[in-house]
């Protein structure tokens, strides 16, 4: 019995069959789900602008985006395995915990990336595939590599975080270029990019402030780790929320977003800004939690309003 237990402990990850749950966990299913929803929103915006709707186009695009996002998440876990192993939130991840070898995970990511690009080229457009490839590169390259070095990684990571609606739009918009709708709706999609980009700043700073000890243990230079007093963290959260509000007011003023959609959107952004200001002032657990929870509520509301209110 003891000999058996010892041999269990000394088995390498490669020698043991990987459990299905670990393949699934490697794909970061929660972030992949959000990415699929926001890519679907971009696809919907293109079809509302007159692009041809097909189920094959939609499902192929969503599957291709999901596979691309999963590939990015798997590669990220290979690169960050040592940091992940030091943080309580991430130490049970499959590569960090040694249940999947970096080599197997890298192979899995490559298969997912090729599958994703194939699906996007076949059921979407080459432009959508190129944008997804660029999203993977930005996330796995600059963002992941900058995390241990500088808090500016957040502003870099917000780019791949905001690109999925643009990918969905590009996948559905074949044949749409040149039509009167195309220019207006593609402008609206870039405002959606802006909304998602700036929304992430308070979203993440609230999380990182709460988890600052964990990020410090992982050796990641998130803003709350290098700014223990929290002044810069609070200021950047307020700046992100203020720029988010500008991403609602500007398209409303230029006629890209209908006023009936812009009003509730602006109210949501203003409430988010108020909560970011309260967070910056107190930096207490209640204000931090409120800002995080508000981030989860305002994003779906604003994205839905942009999808139906874009002119
Ligand atoms: C720089 C970009 C981002 C970073 C660093 C980030 C980081 C995180 C982290 C660490 C959590 C876990 C919080 C916890 O365990 O308490 C989280 C939660 C969450 N994030 Fe983000 N996030 C980013 C972008 C996004 C984007 C683009 C979306 C949606 C499209 C999103 C949606 C969510 C949601 C819904 C949750 C709560 C539920 C869950 O954990 O899945 N995040 N985020
Ligand atoms: C279509 C496609 C390729 C989409 C990929 C987009 C993508 C992965 C966006 C994620 C945004 C982001 C920076 C999340 C945090 O990652 P993190 O590494 O800080 O999270 P962690 O701390 O949980 O590891």
PDB file of C-alpha atoms in Angstrom, residues 191 194-200 202 237-253 257 261-274 276 298 302 306:
ATOM      1  CA  UNK A 191     -17.190  52.302 -29.619  1.00  0.00           C
ATOM      2  CA  UNK A 194     -13.829  51.367 -26.253  1.00  0.00           C
ATOM      3  CA  UNK A 195     -16.568  50.549 -23.746  1.00  0.00           C
ATOM      4  CA  UNK A 196     -15.111  47.111 -23.065  1.00  0.00           C
ATOM      5  CA  UNK A 197     -11.564  48.449 -22.941  1.00  0.00           C
ATOM      6  CA  UNK A 198     -12.233  51.115 -20.295  1.00  0.00           C
ATOM      7  CA  UNK A 199     -14.761  48.993 -18.368  1.00  0.00           C
ATOM      8  CA  UNK A 200     -11.958  46.502 -17.629  1.00  0.00           C
ATOM      9  CA  UNK A 202     -12.074  49.456 -12.646  1.00  0.00           C
ATOM     10  CA  UNK A 237     -10.049  53.141 -11.549  1.00  0.00           C
ATOM     11  CA  UNK A 238     -11.675  56.598 -11.688  1.00  0.00           C
ATOM     12  CA  UNK A 239      -9.889  57.413 -14.973  1.00  0.00           C
ATOM     13  CA  UNK A 240     -11.085  54.137 -16.551  1.00  0.00           C
ATOM     14  CA  UNK A 241     -14.685  54.757 -15.496  1.00  0.00           C
ATOM     15  CA  UNK A 242     -14.573  58.403 -16.687  1.00  0.00           C
ATOM     16  CA  UNK A 243     -13.233  57.327 -20.094  1.00  0.00           C
ATOM     17  CA  UNK A 244     -15.967  54.674 -20.227  1.00  0.00           C
ATOM     18  CA  UNK A 245     -18.568  57.422 -19.759  1.00  0.00           C
ATOM     19  CA  UNK A 246     -16.918  59.358 -22.609  1.00  0.00           C
ATOM     20  CA  UNK A 247     -17.289  56.231 -24.804  1.00  0.00           C
ATOM     21  CA  UNK A 248     -21.061  56.484 -24.277  1.00  0.00           C
ATOM     22  CA  UNK A 249     -21.492  60.244 -24.568  1.00  0.00           C
ATOM     23  CA  UNK A 250     -19.370  60.688 -27.713  1.00  0.00           C
ATOM     24  CA  UNK A 251     -21.254  58.212 -29.972  1.00  0.00           C
ATOM     25  CA  UNK A 252     -24.522  59.620 -28.600  1.00  0.00           C
ATOM     26  CA  UNK A 253     -23.399  63.163 -29.514  1.00  0.00           C
ATOM     27  CA  UNK A 257     -25.864  55.603 -30.661  1.00  0.00           C
ATOM     28  CA  UNK A 261     -30.088  53.721 -25.642  1.00  0.00           C
ATOM     29  CA  UNK A 262     -27.488  56.307 -24.668  1.00  0.00           C
ATOM     30  CA  UNK A 263     -29.462  57.620 -21.681  1.00  0.00           C
ATOM     31  CA  UNK A 264     -29.602  54.358 -19.649  1.00  0.00           C
ATOM     32  CA  UNK A 265     -26.075  53.552 -20.818  1.00  0.00           C
ATOM     33  CA  UNK A 266     -24.789  56.897 -19.545  1.00  0.00           C
ATOM     34  CA  UNK A 267     -26.631  56.438 -16.239  1.00  0.00           C
ATOM     35  CA  UNK A 268     -24.979  53.029 -15.786  1.00  0.00           C
ATOM     36  CA  UNK A 269     -21.560  54.482 -16.637  1.00  0.00           C
ATOM     37  CA  UNK A 270     -22.132  57.406 -14.252  1.00  0.00           C
ATOM     38  CA  UNK A 271     -23.081  55.004 -11.433  1.00  0.00           C
ATOM     39  CA  UNK A 272     -19.931  52.972 -12.172  1.00  0.00           C
ATOM     40  CA  UNK A 273     -17.889  56.197 -12.018  1.00  0.00           C
ATOM     41  CA  UNK A 274     -19.493  57.058  -8.657  1.00  0.00           C
ATOM     42  CA  UNK A 276     -15.029  53.970  -8.651  1.00  0.00           C
ATOM     43  CA  UNK A 298     -23.087  47.333 -16.025  1.00  0.00           C
ATOM     44  CA  UNK A 302     -24.284  48.551 -21.805  1.00  0.00           C
ATOM     45  CA  UNK A 306     -25.157  49.296 -27.872  1.00  0.00           C
TER      46      UNK A 306
END
